[in-house]
Amino acid sequence: MVYKSGIKRVKGGKTLKIDLDVESGIIKDIIISGDFFAYPMEAVDELENMLKGASVSNAIEIINCFRDRIVFIGLTIDDIIDLLRKILFL
Amino acid sequence: MVWRLIIGEGSIYWNMAIDEAMLVLHDKGLIPNTLRIYVMKPSGVTFGYFQRVDDAINLEFLRSKNIDYTRRITGGGAVYHDMNGEITYSIVAKIDNISRDILESYKIICQGIVYAIEEFGLKAEYKPINDVLVNGKKISGSAQARKKQSLLQHGTLMYNTDLDILSNVIKIPKEKMQAHGIRSIRDRVTTLSIELGYNPGYKHIVQSLISGFRKALSIEFKHQELTPMEITYAKKLVNKYRSKEWIFKR
């Protein structure tokens, strides 16, 4: 299991952190955290649950499915994608 | 429009439970629009729903000083609620009575804090997303949660917060400090006492918050108490706020 983590301060916005456990190309655990706001908040928990067990190569696609389901304040869903790409060298 | 006004005090666990109970019951149409003004007693720390405990607060310090801490149902950052220097407000209202637009609703409600501070002859400004500043420094922060019909926005007004404790309690990522161009949390925050040169006192600030929100929301208030239904529901929720599962959720 490889633990990876990254942090991004969104310009004019909030702080985003992603912590990941990856094993053989599969996301074993992921925590999306920070001082941002999201509506509805439960959708972020749901997104994390969808990503757990998914392959790294599908991660961006899964996040994109939530584009119309979560309104983020202080960051955008593209910030999550950018940071994840950086962490996973995608 | 007449809103209910409730003034109280209690632990961070109890107050977070009341806020959540009010949001849920308001969303079901069971309670009216309400402004609650309260003091966290004893002092405590709340942090945002999406924050990781270890990133947000200094657990070792909190445990050594026996200071309570819990996770909020709202996003945002960590807050030190000083029982002798900070007043918390919470507003539960129909979203349509404020604004469907989330950023606009923050602005409308935070304007009540701006007016409250201006009652002391100071100039205050709302800084999006959720801050109110005096002389460029943060004096108030707010956070909002929403259900289908209703919103809960709660936030702080620091009047005499012990900034030494605050800076020991709250962890700020270096990326955030760099973004704000500061070296420590103390460079970024202020209190009414610092700005005025005297402590205006709890009662005066409560009155200023009431008139600030009255002006910002064009409403009147009727002083009331919590209903038995709210208290019963909050009693069910309070254990969640004390639980390790909730606090260490992230």
Short mmCIF file of C-alpha atoms in Angstrom, two decimals:
data_model
loop_
_atom_site.label_atom_id
_atom_site.label_comp_id
_atom_site.label_asym_id
_atom_site.label_seq_id
_atom_site.Cartn_x
_atom_site.Cartn_y
_atom_site.Cartn_z
CA MET A 1 0.00 0.00 0.00
CA VAL A 2 1.34 3.42 -0.95
CA TYR A 3 0.19 6.50 0.93
CA LYS A 4 0.00 9.68 -1.13
CA SER A 5 -1.07 13.15 -0.15
CA GLY A 6 -1.31 16.58 -1.69
CA ILE A 7 -2.54 20.02 -0.73
CA LYS A 8 -3.73 22.92 -2.85
CA ARG A 9 -4.59 26.45 -1.83
CA VAL A 10 -7.19 27.69 -4.29
CA LYS A 11 -6.59 31.29 -5.31
CA GLY A 12 -9.26 33.49 -3.76
CA GLY A 13 -10.76 30.37 -2.23
CA LYS A 14 -10.10 27.67 0.31
CA THR A 15 -7.61 24.90 1.08
CA LEU A 16 -8.02 21.43 -0.38
CA LYS A 17 -6.19 18.31 0.75
CA ILE A 18 -6.40 14.81 -0.63
CA ASP A 19 -5.02 11.77 1.20
CA LEU A 20 -4.89 8.48 -0.67
CA ASP A 21 -3.96 4.86 -0.11
CA VAL A 22 -3.24 3.10 -3.38
CA GLU A 23 -2.45 -0.57 -3.91
CA SER A 24 -1.80 -2.16 -7.31
CA GLY A 25 -3.57 0.68 -9.11
CA ILE A 26 -6.64 0.52 -6.86
CA ILE A 27 -7.70 3.34 -4.52
CA LYS A 28 -8.03 1.64 -1.16
CA ASP A 29 -8.85 4.78 0.77
CA ILE A 30 -9.33 8.46 -0.03
CA ILE A 31 -10.12 11.47 2.12
CA ILE A 32 -10.99 14.81 0.55
CA SER A 33 -10.56 17.44 3.24
CA GLY A 34 -10.18 21.15 3.84
CA ASP A 35 -11.94 24.32 4.94
CA PHE A 36 -14.20 24.54 1.89
CA PHE A 37 -17.98 24.36 1.65
CA ALA A 38 -20.00 21.87 -0.38
CA TYR A 39 -23.72 21.51 -0.98
CA PRO A 40 -25.06 18.96 -0.32
CA MET A 41 -22.27 17.96 2.04
CA GLU A 42 -23.22 14.25 2.01
CA ALA A 43 -22.35 14.13 -1.70
CA VAL A 44 -18.65 14.50 -0.84
CA ASP A 45 -18.83 11.45 1.45
CA GLU A 46 -20.60 9.66 -1.38
CA LEU A 47 -17.90 10.67 -3.86
CA GLU A 48 -15.21 9.31 -1.51
CA ASN A 49 -17.13 6.05 -1.17
CA MET A 50 -17.42 5.72 -4.96
CA LEU A 51 -13.68 6.27 -5.32
CA LYS A 52 -12.80 3.64 -2.71
CA GLY A 53 -12.18 0.42 -4.58
CA ALA A 54 -12.04 2.13 -7.97
CA SER A 55 -9.00 1.90 -10.20
CA VAL A 56 -6.79 4.96 -10.39
CA SER A 57 -7.46 5.20 -14.13
CA ASN A 58 -11.22 5.60 -13.51
CA ALA A 59 -10.91 8.18 -10.74
CA ILE A 60 -11.26 11.30 -12.89
CA GLU A 61 -14.29 9.87 -14.66
CA ILE A 62 -15.98 9.15 -11.32
CA ILE A 63 -15.29 12.67 -10.05
CA ASN A 64 -16.70 14.10 -13.26
CA CYS A 65 -19.99 12.28 -12.58
CA PHE A 66 -20.40 14.50 -9.51
CA ARG A 67 -19.90 17.73 -11.44
CA ASP A 68 -23.63 18.53 -11.50
CA ARG A 69 -24.40 17.05 -8.13
CA ILE A 70 -22.20 19.14 -5.81
CA VAL A 71 -21.92 22.90 -5.58
CA PHE A 72 -18.52 23.70 -4.11
CA ILE A 73 -17.80 27.08 -2.56
CA GLY A 74 -14.14 28.00 -2.18
CA LEU A 75 -12.95 25.58 -4.85
CA THR A 76 -14.22 23.84 -7.97
CA ILE A 77 -14.44 20.21 -8.89
CA ASP A 78 -11.57 20.88 -11.33
CA ASP A 79 -9.35 21.75 -8.36
CA ILE A 80 -10.03 18.26 -6.99
CA ILE A 81 -9.22 16.74 -10.39
CA ASP A 82 -6.04 18.85 -10.75
CA LEU A 83 -4.78 17.90 -7.32
CA LEU A 84 -5.56 14.23 -7.83
CA ARG A 85 -3.75 14.25 -11.19
CA LYS A 86 -0.73 15.80 -9.47
CA ILE A 87 -0.73 13.27 -6.66
CA LEU A 88 -1.18 10.29 -8.96
CA PHE A 89 0.93 11.60 -11.88
CA LEU A 90 -2.03 11.14 -14.23
CA MET B 1 -41.56 39.69 9.02
CA VAL B 2 -41.13 38.65 12.65
CA TRP B 3 -38.43 36.13 13.57
CA ARG B 4 -37.89 34.29 16.80
CA LEU B 5 -34.95 35.42 18.93
CA ILE B 6 -33.31 33.03 21.38
CA ILE B 7 -30.45 33.91 23.68
CA GLY B 8 -28.55 31.25 25.56
CA GLU B 9 -25.36 29.52 26.56
CA GLY B 10 -24.07 25.96 26.73
CA SER B 11 -21.29 23.58 25.77
CA ILE B 12 -20.11 23.30 22.17
CA TYR B 13 -21.76 19.85 22.01
CA TRP B 14 -25.14 21.18 23.14
CA ASN B 15 -25.03 24.23 20.88
CA MET B 16 -24.06 22.21 17.81
CA ALA B 17 -26.88 19.79 18.62
CA ILE B 18 -29.38 22.66 18.95
CA ASP B 19 -28.22 24.18 15.65
CA GLU B 20 -28.63 20.87 13.82
CA ALA B 21 -32.00 20.20 15.49
CA MET B 22 -33.20 23.64 14.42
CA LEU B 23 -32.09 23.13 10.82
CA VAL B 24 -33.83 19.75 10.55
CA LEU B 25 -37.03 20.92 12.25
CA HIS B 26 -37.15 24.13 10.24
CA ASP B 27 -36.77 22.16 7.03
CA LYS B 28 -39.83 20.15 8.07
CA GLY B 29 -41.77 23.38 8.61
CA LEU B 30 -41.98 22.80 12.37
CA ILE B 31 -40.24 25.93 13.66
CA PRO B 32 -40.10 29.55 12.49
CA ASN B 33 -37.16 31.57 11.18
CA THR B 34 -34.88 32.10 14.16
CA LEU B 35 -31.85 34.07 15.27
CA ARG B 36 -30.02 32.46 18.16
CA ILE B 37 -27.24 34.25 20.00
CA TYR B 38 -25.18 32.19 22.40
CA VAL B 39 -21.96 31.76 24.28
CA MET B 40 -20.01 28.52 24.34
CA LYS B 41 -19.60 27.70 28.01
CA PRO B 42 -17.10 26.27 28.73
CA SER B 43 -14.86 27.60 25.96
CA GLY B 44 -14.36 25.13 23.12
CA VAL B 45 -13.24 24.55 19.57
CA THR B 46 -15.34 23.63 16.57
CA PHE B 47 -13.94 22.70 13.19
CA GLY B 48 -15.38 22.29 9.71
CA TYR B 49 -17.22 19.21 8.49
CA PHE B 50 -14.57 18.50 5.84
CA GLN B 51 -11.50 19.15 7.95
CA ARG B 52 -9.19 16.43 9.23
CA VAL B 53 -8.84 16.74 13.00
CA ASP B 54 -5.05 16.56 12.96
CA ASP B 55 -4.74 19.19 10.24
CA ALA B 56 -7.20 21.61 11.85
CA ILE B 57 -6.53 21.69 15.57
CA ASN B 58 -3.76 21.09 18.08
CA LEU B 59 -5.11 18.08 19.96
CA GLU B 60 -2.21 17.85 22.37
CA PHE B 61 -2.72 21.44 23.51
CA LEU B 62 -6.50 21.04 23.78
CA ARG B 63 -6.19 17.89 25.86
CA SER B 64 -3.59 19.45 28.15
CA LYS B 65 -5.91 22.42 28.79
CA ASN B 66 -9.09 20.33 28.96
CA ILE B 67 -10.72 22.32 26.18
CA ASP B 68 -13.72 20.71 24.42
CA TYR B 69 -13.66 20.19 20.65
CA THR B 70 -16.06 18.87 18.07
CA ARG B 71 -16.85 18.75 14.37
CA ARG B 72 -19.58 21.00 12.94
CA ILE B 73 -22.17 20.04 10.34
CA THR B 74 -21.04 23.08 8.40
CA GLY B 75 -17.90 23.43 6.29
CA GLY B 76 -15.21 26.05 6.84
CA GLY B 77 -12.30 26.18 9.24
CA ALA B 78 -11.57 25.75 12.93
CA VAL B 79 -12.87 28.26 15.47
CA TYR B 80 -11.90 28.93 19.08
CA HIS B 81 -15.02 29.92 21.03
CA ASP B 82 -13.75 31.82 24.07
CA MET B 83 -16.48 32.01 26.72
CA ASN B 84 -15.12 35.38 27.84
CA GLY B 85 -14.49 36.84 24.43
CA GLU B 86 -16.60 35.40 21.64
CA ILE B 87 -20.30 35.38 20.84
CA THR B 88 -21.77 32.90 18.39
CA TYR B 89 -24.87 33.53 16.31
CA SER B 90 -26.93 31.08 14.35
CA ILE B 91 -29.64 31.78 11.87
CA VAL B 92 -32.12 29.21 10.70
CA ALA B 93 -34.34 30.45 7.91
CA LYS B 94 -36.19 29.54 4.78
CA ILE B 95 -33.69 29.69 1.91
CA ASP B 96 -36.20 31.70 -0.14
CA ASN B 97 -36.33 34.34 2.61
CA ILE B 98 -32.57 34.96 2.23
CA SER B 99 -31.35 33.88 -1.22
CA ARG B 100 -31.14 30.68 -3.27
CA ASP B 101 -27.71 31.89 -4.41
CA ILE B 102 -25.28 30.54 -1.80
CA LEU B 103 -22.67 33.30 -2.00
CA GLU B 104 -25.38 35.97 -1.98
CA SER B 105 -26.90 34.44 1.16
CA TYR B 106 -23.52 34.55 2.95
CA LYS B 107 -23.23 38.20 2.01
CA ILE B 108 -26.75 39.10 3.19
CA ILE B 109 -26.33 37.42 6.58
CA CYS B 110 -22.76 38.62 7.14
CA GLN B 111 -23.99 42.16 6.54
CA GLY B 112 -25.76 41.83 9.91
CA ILE B 113 -22.34 41.38 11.56
CA VAL B 114 -20.98 44.37 9.64
CA TYR B 115 -23.85 46.53 10.94
CA ALA B 116 -23.36 45.19 14.47
CA ILE B 117 -19.68 46.19 14.44
CA GLU B 118 -20.51 49.59 12.97
CA GLU B 119 -22.66 50.27 16.05
CA PHE B 120 -19.35 50.66 17.89
CA GLY B 121 -18.16 53.31 15.47
CA LEU B 122 -15.80 50.94 13.65
CA LYS B 123 -15.68 50.32 9.94
CA ALA B 124 -16.21 46.70 9.02
CA GLU B 125 -16.24 44.95 5.66
CA TYR B 126 -17.61 41.66 4.42
CA LYS B 127 -14.88 39.64 2.73
CA PRO B 128 -16.17 36.78 0.61
CA ILE B 129 -16.65 33.96 1.16
CA ASN B 130 -17.41 33.98 4.86
CA ASP B 131 -15.36 36.56 6.74
CA VAL B 132 -15.92 39.99 8.24
CA LEU B 133 -12.83 42.17 8.63
CA VAL B 134 -11.96 45.25 10.66
CA ASN B 135 -8.85 47.12 9.56
CA GLY B 136 -8.05 44.23 7.23
CA LYS B 137 -8.13 41.62 10.00
CA LYS B 138 -10.67 38.88 10.60
CA ILE B 139 -13.09 39.50 13.46
CA SER B 140 -15.88 37.17 12.40
CA GLY B 141 -16.25 33.95 10.41
CA SER B 142 -19.40 32.15 9.33
CA ALA B 143 -20.41 28.81 7.87
CA GLN B 144 -23.61 27.66 6.23
CA ALA B 145 -25.35 24.32 5.78
CA ARG B 146 -28.44 23.76 3.70
CA LYS B 147 -31.32 21.33 3.49
CA LYS B 148 -34.02 21.42 0.82
CA GLN B 149 -36.00 24.40 2.11
CA SER B 150 -33.89 25.75 4.94
CA LEU B 151 -30.45 27.05 5.73
CA LEU B 152 -28.42 27.21 8.89
CA GLN B 153 -25.70 29.82 9.08
CA HIS B 154 -23.69 30.13 12.24
CA GLY B 155 -20.69 32.27 12.96
CA THR B 156 -18.59 34.15 15.43
CA LEU B 157 -17.94 37.65 16.63
CA MET B 158 -14.72 38.00 18.61
CA TYR B 159 -14.78 40.80 21.17
CA ASN B 160 -12.13 39.79 23.66
CA THR B 161 -10.87 36.37 22.56
CA ASP B 162 -7.61 35.21 24.11
CA LEU B 163 -5.51 35.24 20.94
CA ASP B 164 -2.65 33.35 22.60
CA ILE B 165 -4.94 30.39 23.19
CA LEU B 166 -6.50 30.80 19.74
CA SER B 167 -3.13 30.67 18.02
CA ASN B 168 -2.14 27.60 20.03
CA VAL B 169 -5.38 25.83 19.25
CA ILE B 170 -5.86 26.34 15.54
CA LYS B 171 -3.51 24.95 12.93
CA ILE B 172 -3.24 26.83 9.66
CA PRO B 173 -1.61 25.13 6.66
CA LYS B 174 1.45 26.99 5.47
CA GLU B 175 -0.14 27.25 2.02
CA LYS B 176 -2.98 29.30 3.55
CA MET B 177 -0.61 31.55 5.50
CA GLN B 178 1.37 32.24 2.34
CA ALA B 179 -1.84 33.03 0.44
CA HIS B 180 -2.81 35.58 3.09
CA GLY B 181 0.74 36.94 3.28
CA ILE B 182 1.00 36.32 7.01
CA ARG B 183 3.49 34.53 9.24
CA SER B 184 1.19 33.61 12.11
CA ILE B 185 -2.50 33.47 12.82
CA ARG B 186 -2.17 36.50 15.11
CA ASP B 187 -1.29 38.67 12.13
CA ARG B 188 -4.68 37.93 10.62
CA VAL B 189 -7.21 38.21 13.45
CA THR B 190 -8.49 40.95 15.70
CA THR B 191 -11.18 41.56 18.34
CA LEU B 192 -13.51 44.42 19.20
CA SER B 193 -11.46 45.08 22.34
CA ILE B 194 -8.26 45.47 20.33
CA GLU B 195 -9.90 47.76 17.79
CA LEU B 196 -11.77 49.88 20.36
CA GLY B 197 -9.15 49.97 23.10
CA TYR B 198 -11.74 48.78 25.63
CA ASN B 199 -13.93 45.72 26.15
CA PRO B 200 -17.47 46.62 25.08
CA GLY B 201 -18.92 43.72 27.09
CA TYR B 202 -21.21 40.85 26.29
CA LYS B 203 -24.57 42.59 26.74
CA HIS B 204 -23.74 45.48 24.49
CA ILE B 205 -22.58 43.14 21.73
CA VAL B 206 -25.70 41.00 21.93
CA GLN B 207 -27.79 44.15 21.47
CA SER B 208 -25.66 45.26 18.52
CA LEU B 209 -26.03 41.84 16.86
CA ILE B 210 -29.81 41.98 17.26
CA SER B 211 -30.02 45.43 15.68
CA GLY B 212 -27.44 44.50 13.02
CA PHE B 213 -29.45 41.50 11.84
CA ARG B 214 -32.70 43.47 12.12
CA LYS B 215 -31.28 46.00 9.70
CA ALA B 216 -29.57 43.53 7.34
CA LEU B 217 -32.59 41.23 7.03
CA SER B 218 -35.34 43.88 7.37
CA ILE B 219 -37.05 41.90 10.12
CA GLU B 220 -38.28 42.28 13.69
CA PHE B 221 -37.58 39.90 16.53
CA LYS B 222 -39.73 38.35 19.22
CA HIS B 223 -37.78 37.01 22.19
CA GLN B 224 -38.75 33.37 22.86
CA GLU B 225 -37.38 30.12 24.23
CA LEU B 226 -36.56 26.83 22.53
CA THR B 227 -39.57 24.53 22.14
CA PRO B 228 -39.69 21.15 23.95
CA MET B 229 -39.49 19.53 20.50
CA GLU B 230 -36.15 21.24 19.75
CA ILE B 231 -34.77 20.31 23.17
CA THR B 232 -35.85 16.68 22.83
CA TYR B 233 -34.30 16.42 19.37
CA ALA B 234 -31.08 18.13 20.46
CA LYS B 235 -30.79 15.70 23.40
CA LYS B 236 -30.77 12.87 20.86
CA LEU B 237 -28.10 14.60 18.77
CA VAL B 238 -25.77 15.77 21.52
CA ASN B 239 -24.08 12.38 21.97
CA LYS B 240 -23.05 12.42 18.32
CA TYR B 241 -21.11 15.64 18.89
CA ARG B 242 -19.35 14.05 21.89
CA SER B 243 -18.54 10.82 20.02
CA LYS B 244 -15.13 9.83 18.68
CA GLU B 245 -16.78 8.50 15.49
CA TRP B 246 -18.06 11.98 14.64
CA ILE B 247 -15.09 14.01 15.86
CA PHE B 248 -12.52 11.77 14.16
CA LYS B 249 -14.65 11.12 11.06
CA ARG B 250 -11.89 12.64 8.93
#
